[in-house]
Short mmCIF file of C-alpha atoms and ligand atoms in Angstrom, two decimals:
data_model
loop_
_atom_site.label_atom_id
_atom_site.label_comp_id
_atom_site.label_asym_id
_atom_site.label_seq_id
_atom_site.Cartn_x
_atom_site.Cartn_y
_atom_site.Cartn_z
CA MET A 1 -0.27 -0.06 -0.04
CA GLN A 2 1.13 3.35 -0.58
CA ILE A 3 -0.16 6.82 0.30
CA ARG A 4 0.21 9.48 -2.47
CA VAL A 5 -1.03 13.17 -3.66
CA ALA A 6 -4.40 12.93 -5.23
CA THR A 7 -4.62 14.05 -8.94
CA LYS A 8 -7.79 14.81 -11.03
CA GLU A 9 -7.62 11.84 -12.52
CA ASP A 10 -8.64 10.06 -8.55
CA VAL A 11 -11.88 11.97 -8.58
CA ASP A 12 -14.05 8.53 -9.31
CA ALA A 13 -12.09 6.28 -7.30
CA ILE A 14 -12.11 9.19 -4.28
CA ARG A 15 -15.93 9.58 -4.62
CA SER A 16 -16.20 5.92 -4.65
CA VAL A 17 -14.09 5.57 -1.36
CA HIS A 18 -16.61 8.01 0.57
CA ILE A 19 -19.78 6.51 -0.95
CA SER A 20 -18.94 3.05 0.03
CA ALA A 21 -17.54 4.16 3.64
CA PHE A 22 -20.22 6.34 4.63
CA SER A 23 -23.71 6.11 5.65
CA GLU A 24 -26.76 6.34 2.71
CA ALA A 25 -27.87 9.55 4.80
CA GLU A 26 -24.44 11.38 4.70
CA SER A 27 -22.12 9.47 2.33
CA ALA A 28 -23.29 11.74 -1.29
CA LEU A 29 -22.74 15.25 0.84
CA ILE A 30 -19.36 13.74 2.13
CA ALA A 31 -18.31 12.59 -1.80
CA LYS A 32 -19.40 15.98 -3.35
CA LEU A 33 -17.24 17.42 -0.60
CA ALA A 34 -14.02 15.20 -0.99
CA VAL A 35 -14.32 15.76 -4.63
CA GLU A 36 -14.75 19.86 -4.62
CA LEU A 37 -11.80 19.87 -2.64
CA LEU A 38 -9.66 18.79 -5.50
CA SER A 39 -9.73 21.68 -7.30
CA GLU A 40 -10.14 24.21 -4.50
CA GLU A 41 -7.74 26.60 -5.32
CA THR A 42 -6.16 28.12 -2.16
CA ASN A 43 -3.12 29.12 -0.50
CA PRO A 44 -1.32 27.19 0.84
CA PRO A 45 -2.96 24.38 -1.23
CA VAL A 46 -5.48 21.61 0.06
CA LEU A 47 -3.54 18.87 0.12
CA SER A 48 -5.41 15.09 -0.87
CA LEU A 49 -3.64 12.32 0.23
CA VAL A 50 -4.99 9.22 -1.42
CA ALA A 51 -4.00 4.99 -0.26
CA GLU A 52 -3.69 2.97 -3.09
CA THR A 53 -3.30 -0.99 -3.03
CA ASP A 54 -2.73 -3.17 -6.61
CA GLY A 55 -3.58 0.09 -8.40
CA GLU A 56 -6.76 0.46 -6.42
CA VAL A 57 -7.84 3.60 -4.54
CA VAL A 58 -8.86 2.38 -1.14
CA GLY A 59 -8.41 5.09 1.01
CA HIS A 60 -8.67 9.49 0.94
CA VAL A 61 -7.96 12.09 3.10
CA ALA A 62 -8.35 16.14 2.25
CA LEU A 63 -6.41 18.21 4.57
CA SER A 64 -7.55 22.49 3.85
CA PRO A 65 -6.47 25.51 5.03
CA VAL A 66 -8.17 27.62 7.46
CA MET A 67 -8.23 31.55 7.95
CA LEU A 68 -8.89 33.83 10.67
CA ASP A 69 -12.26 34.63 10.57
CA GLY A 70 -12.57 38.32 7.71
CA THR A 71 -8.53 37.66 6.59
CA GLU A 72 -6.79 35.86 4.25
CA THR A 73 -4.60 34.65 7.03
CA CYS A 74 -3.74 31.27 6.90
CA ILE A 75 -3.38 29.50 10.82
CA GLY A 76 -3.25 25.67 9.93
CA GLN A 77 -5.23 23.32 8.42
CA ILE A 78 -8.40 21.05 9.09
CA LEU A 79 -8.53 17.52 8.19
CA ALA A 80 -11.67 16.70 6.07
CA PRO A 81 -13.01 14.34 5.02
CA LEU A 82 -11.60 10.83 5.67
CA ALA A 83 -12.87 7.65 4.45
CA VAL A 84 -11.14 4.56 3.68
CA ALA A 85 -13.32 1.47 1.76
CA PRO A 86 -14.80 -0.64 4.13
CA ASN A 87 -13.13 -4.26 2.79
CA HIS A 88 -9.69 -2.46 3.36
CA GLN A 89 -10.69 -1.07 6.73
CA GLY A 90 -8.97 -2.36 9.97
CA CYS A 91 -5.73 -2.60 8.23
CA GLY A 92 -4.10 0.45 9.63
CA ILE A 93 -4.77 2.42 6.04
CA GLY A 94 -6.83 4.99 8.22
CA THR A 95 -3.69 5.84 10.30
CA ARG A 96 -1.18 5.94 7.36
CA LEU A 97 -3.39 8.79 5.99
CA ILE A 98 -3.64 10.32 8.78
CA LYS A 99 0.08 10.29 9.90
CA SER A 100 1.11 11.22 6.84
CA GLY A 101 -1.53 14.04 6.60
CA ILE A 102 0.38 15.09 10.20
CA GLU A 103 3.66 15.19 8.61
CA GLN A 104 3.00 17.17 5.47
CA VAL A 105 0.75 19.79 7.09
CA SER A 106 3.33 20.33 9.73
CA LYS A 107 5.71 21.62 7.26
CA PHE A 108 3.11 24.31 6.22
CA GLY A 109 3.86 26.14 9.30
CA GLY A 110 0.94 26.46 10.64
CA GLU A 111 -0.11 26.91 14.57
CA VAL A 112 -2.77 24.18 14.56
CA LEU A 113 -4.74 21.01 12.83
CA LEU A 114 -8.12 21.13 13.11
CA VAL A 115 -10.57 17.79 12.79
CA TYR A 116 -14.19 17.19 13.30
CA GLY A 117 -14.95 13.52 14.73
CA ASP A 118 -14.89 10.66 17.30
CA PRO A 119 -12.19 11.55 19.59
CA GLU A 120 -11.88 8.11 20.26
CA TYR A 121 -10.46 7.76 16.88
CA TYR A 122 -8.35 10.75 16.60
CA GLY A 123 -7.32 10.82 19.85
CA ARG A 124 -4.54 7.86 19.40
CA PHE A 125 -2.64 10.57 16.95
CA GLY A 126 -2.74 13.51 19.10
CA PHE A 127 -5.81 15.59 18.49
CA ARG A 128 -7.33 17.40 21.54
CA VAL A 129 -10.55 18.36 22.33
CA GLU A 130 -8.39 21.49 24.72
CA THR A 131 -6.43 22.41 21.47
CA ALA A 132 -9.66 23.06 19.77
CA THR A 133 -11.20 24.79 21.86
CA ASP A 134 -9.40 28.19 20.77
CA TYR A 135 -10.73 28.48 17.57
CA LEU A 136 -14.47 28.51 16.94
CA PRO A 137 -15.55 26.91 14.15
CA PRO A 138 -17.48 28.55 11.27
CA TYR A 139 -21.20 27.14 11.99
CA PRO A 140 -22.71 25.70 15.55
CA LEU A 141 -21.95 22.02 15.98
CA GLN A 142 -24.41 19.69 16.24
CA TYR A 143 -21.58 17.46 18.33
CA PRO A 144 -19.48 19.39 19.97
CA PHE A 145 -17.65 17.06 21.78
CA GLY A 146 -16.03 16.05 17.90
CA TRP A 147 -13.85 19.43 17.38
CA GLN A 148 -10.24 18.85 18.51
CA GLY A 149 -7.06 20.05 17.30
CA ILE A 150 -2.85 19.18 17.18
CA ASP A 151 -1.30 22.68 18.41
CA PHE A 152 2.08 22.46 16.35
CA ARG A 153 3.17 25.62 18.51
CA GLN A 154 4.93 23.60 20.93
CA GLY A 155 4.41 25.37 24.14
CA GLU A 156 4.16 29.11 23.32
CA GLN A 157 1.90 31.63 24.63
CA ASP A 158 -1.63 30.88 25.38
CA ARG A 159 -4.11 31.86 21.98
CA GLN A 160 -6.72 33.80 22.29
CA THR A 161 -9.87 32.73 21.39
CA VAL A 162 -10.44 33.13 17.56
CA ARG A 163 -12.87 32.55 15.21
CA ILE A 164 -11.85 30.19 12.04
CA ALA A 165 -12.91 30.64 8.73
CA CYS A 166 -12.49 27.41 6.49
CA VAL A 167 -12.39 27.17 2.43
CA ALA A 168 -15.53 27.06 0.06
CA SER A 169 -16.19 24.05 -0.12
CA LEU A 170 -16.22 23.19 3.87
CA SER A 171 -18.33 26.63 4.36
CA LEU A 172 -21.76 24.64 4.76
CA PRO A 173 -23.73 24.57 7.66
CA VAL A 174 -24.94 21.30 7.06
CA LEU A 175 -21.31 20.08 7.39
CA TRP A 176 -21.00 21.04 10.97
C1 COA B 201 -12.28 5.60 10.23
C2 COA B 201 -12.07 4.93 8.89
C3 COA B 201 -11.37 6.37 8.28
C4 COA B 201 -10.31 4.28 9.52
O1 COA B 201 -9.67 4.03 8.54
P1 COA B 201 -9.05 2.32 9.13
O2 COA B 201 -8.11 1.86 8.03
O3 COA B 201 -10.02 1.20 8.97
O4 COA B 201 -8.68 2.39 9.88
P2 COA B 201 -7.08 1.59 11.11
O5 COA B 201 -7.04 0.77 10.32
O6 COA B 201 -6.05 2.46 10.56
O7 COA B 201 -7.80 1.79 12.43
C5 COA B 201 -8.67 0.68 12.88
C6 COA B 201 -8.68 0.92 14.24
O8 COA B 201 -9.62 1.97 14.50
C7 COA B 201 -11.09 2.10 15.35
N1 COA B 201 -12.13 2.64 14.70
C8 COA B 201 -12.92 3.09 13.51
N2 COA B 201 -12.97 3.80 13.50
C9 COA B 201 -13.41 4.62 15.22
C10 COA B 201 -14.36 5.63 15.42
N3 COA B 201 -15.26 6.09 14.80
N4 COA B 201 -14.04 5.31 16.67
C11 COA B 201 -13.09 4.73 17.26
N5 COA B 201 -12.20 3.69 16.81
C12 COA B 201 -13.15 3.73 15.72
C13 COA B 201 -10.94 0.89 14.99
O9 COA B 201 -11.88 -0.08 15.68
C14 COA B 201 -9.60 0.08 14.79
O10 COA B 201 -9.14 -0.35 16.19
P3 COA B 201 -8.08 -1.03 16.71
O11 COA B 201 -6.76 -0.67 15.57
O12 COA B 201 -7.94 -1.16 18.14
O13 COA B 201 -8.22 -2.70 15.92
C15 COA B 201 -12.66 4.22 8.75
O14 COA B 201 -13.66 3.05 9.64
C16 COA B 201 -14.22 4.69 7.35
O15 COA B 201 -13.83 5.35 6.62
N6 COA B 201 -14.94 5.15 8.42
C17 COA B 201 -15.87 5.55 8.09
C18 COA B 201 -15.92 6.87 7.59
C19 COA B 201 -15.59 7.71 8.80
O16 COA B 201 -16.56 7.61 9.77
N7 COA B 201 -14.78 9.02 8.33
C20 COA B 201 -14.00 9.56 10.02
C21 COA B 201 -15.34 11.07 9.64
S1 COA B 201 -14.45 11.93 10.87
#
């Protein structure tokens, strides 16, 4: 299995991974998000990674920039969405995708990597609810306990609470 940067050629495979991994209630919305993120033009760019086994795309994650609300100042990234095809789950592919994503965005120089998901899963990778409380999400959260972050600043002074803005395809209340 290899992790590589996704290209526009991967659109159909990425869509399929999300459609198969998420429940029927949310899969179309998440697959649309995953595909739209591939063509968002942002600075810094969106990072989309795929996991490939025997030439088949079996997992995908996207990491996109977050800005201080009302400005173009990028302060970090958000990891979303993430999915592994059901017949390939439980083999460490999600772990590899997340770890690669963390490693790559930590080089961008941002202060935080945010995620909105299950703390039982993301906690394994160093995401903490306490870190994310300083970063108010762009919309009210349906599951506030799922808002987590990794602080890349390594013990620098406390940050004042700020509101963040996301890229266009994540700026939809229904996703939050
Ligand atoms: C979550 C997901 C990406 C994990 O991918 P994966 O390749 O199966 O993950 P890994 O093999 O690296 O890790 C599997 C471990 O994570 C655990 N795990 C998976 N989903 C979990 C969850 N929601 N909460 C807690 N633990 C979870 C598994 O029980 C397993 O535990 P173990 O290592 O103790 O056996 C995959 O299950 C998936 O695509 N789920 C549907 C889509 C989804 O929920 N995406 C995340 C949305 S925020």
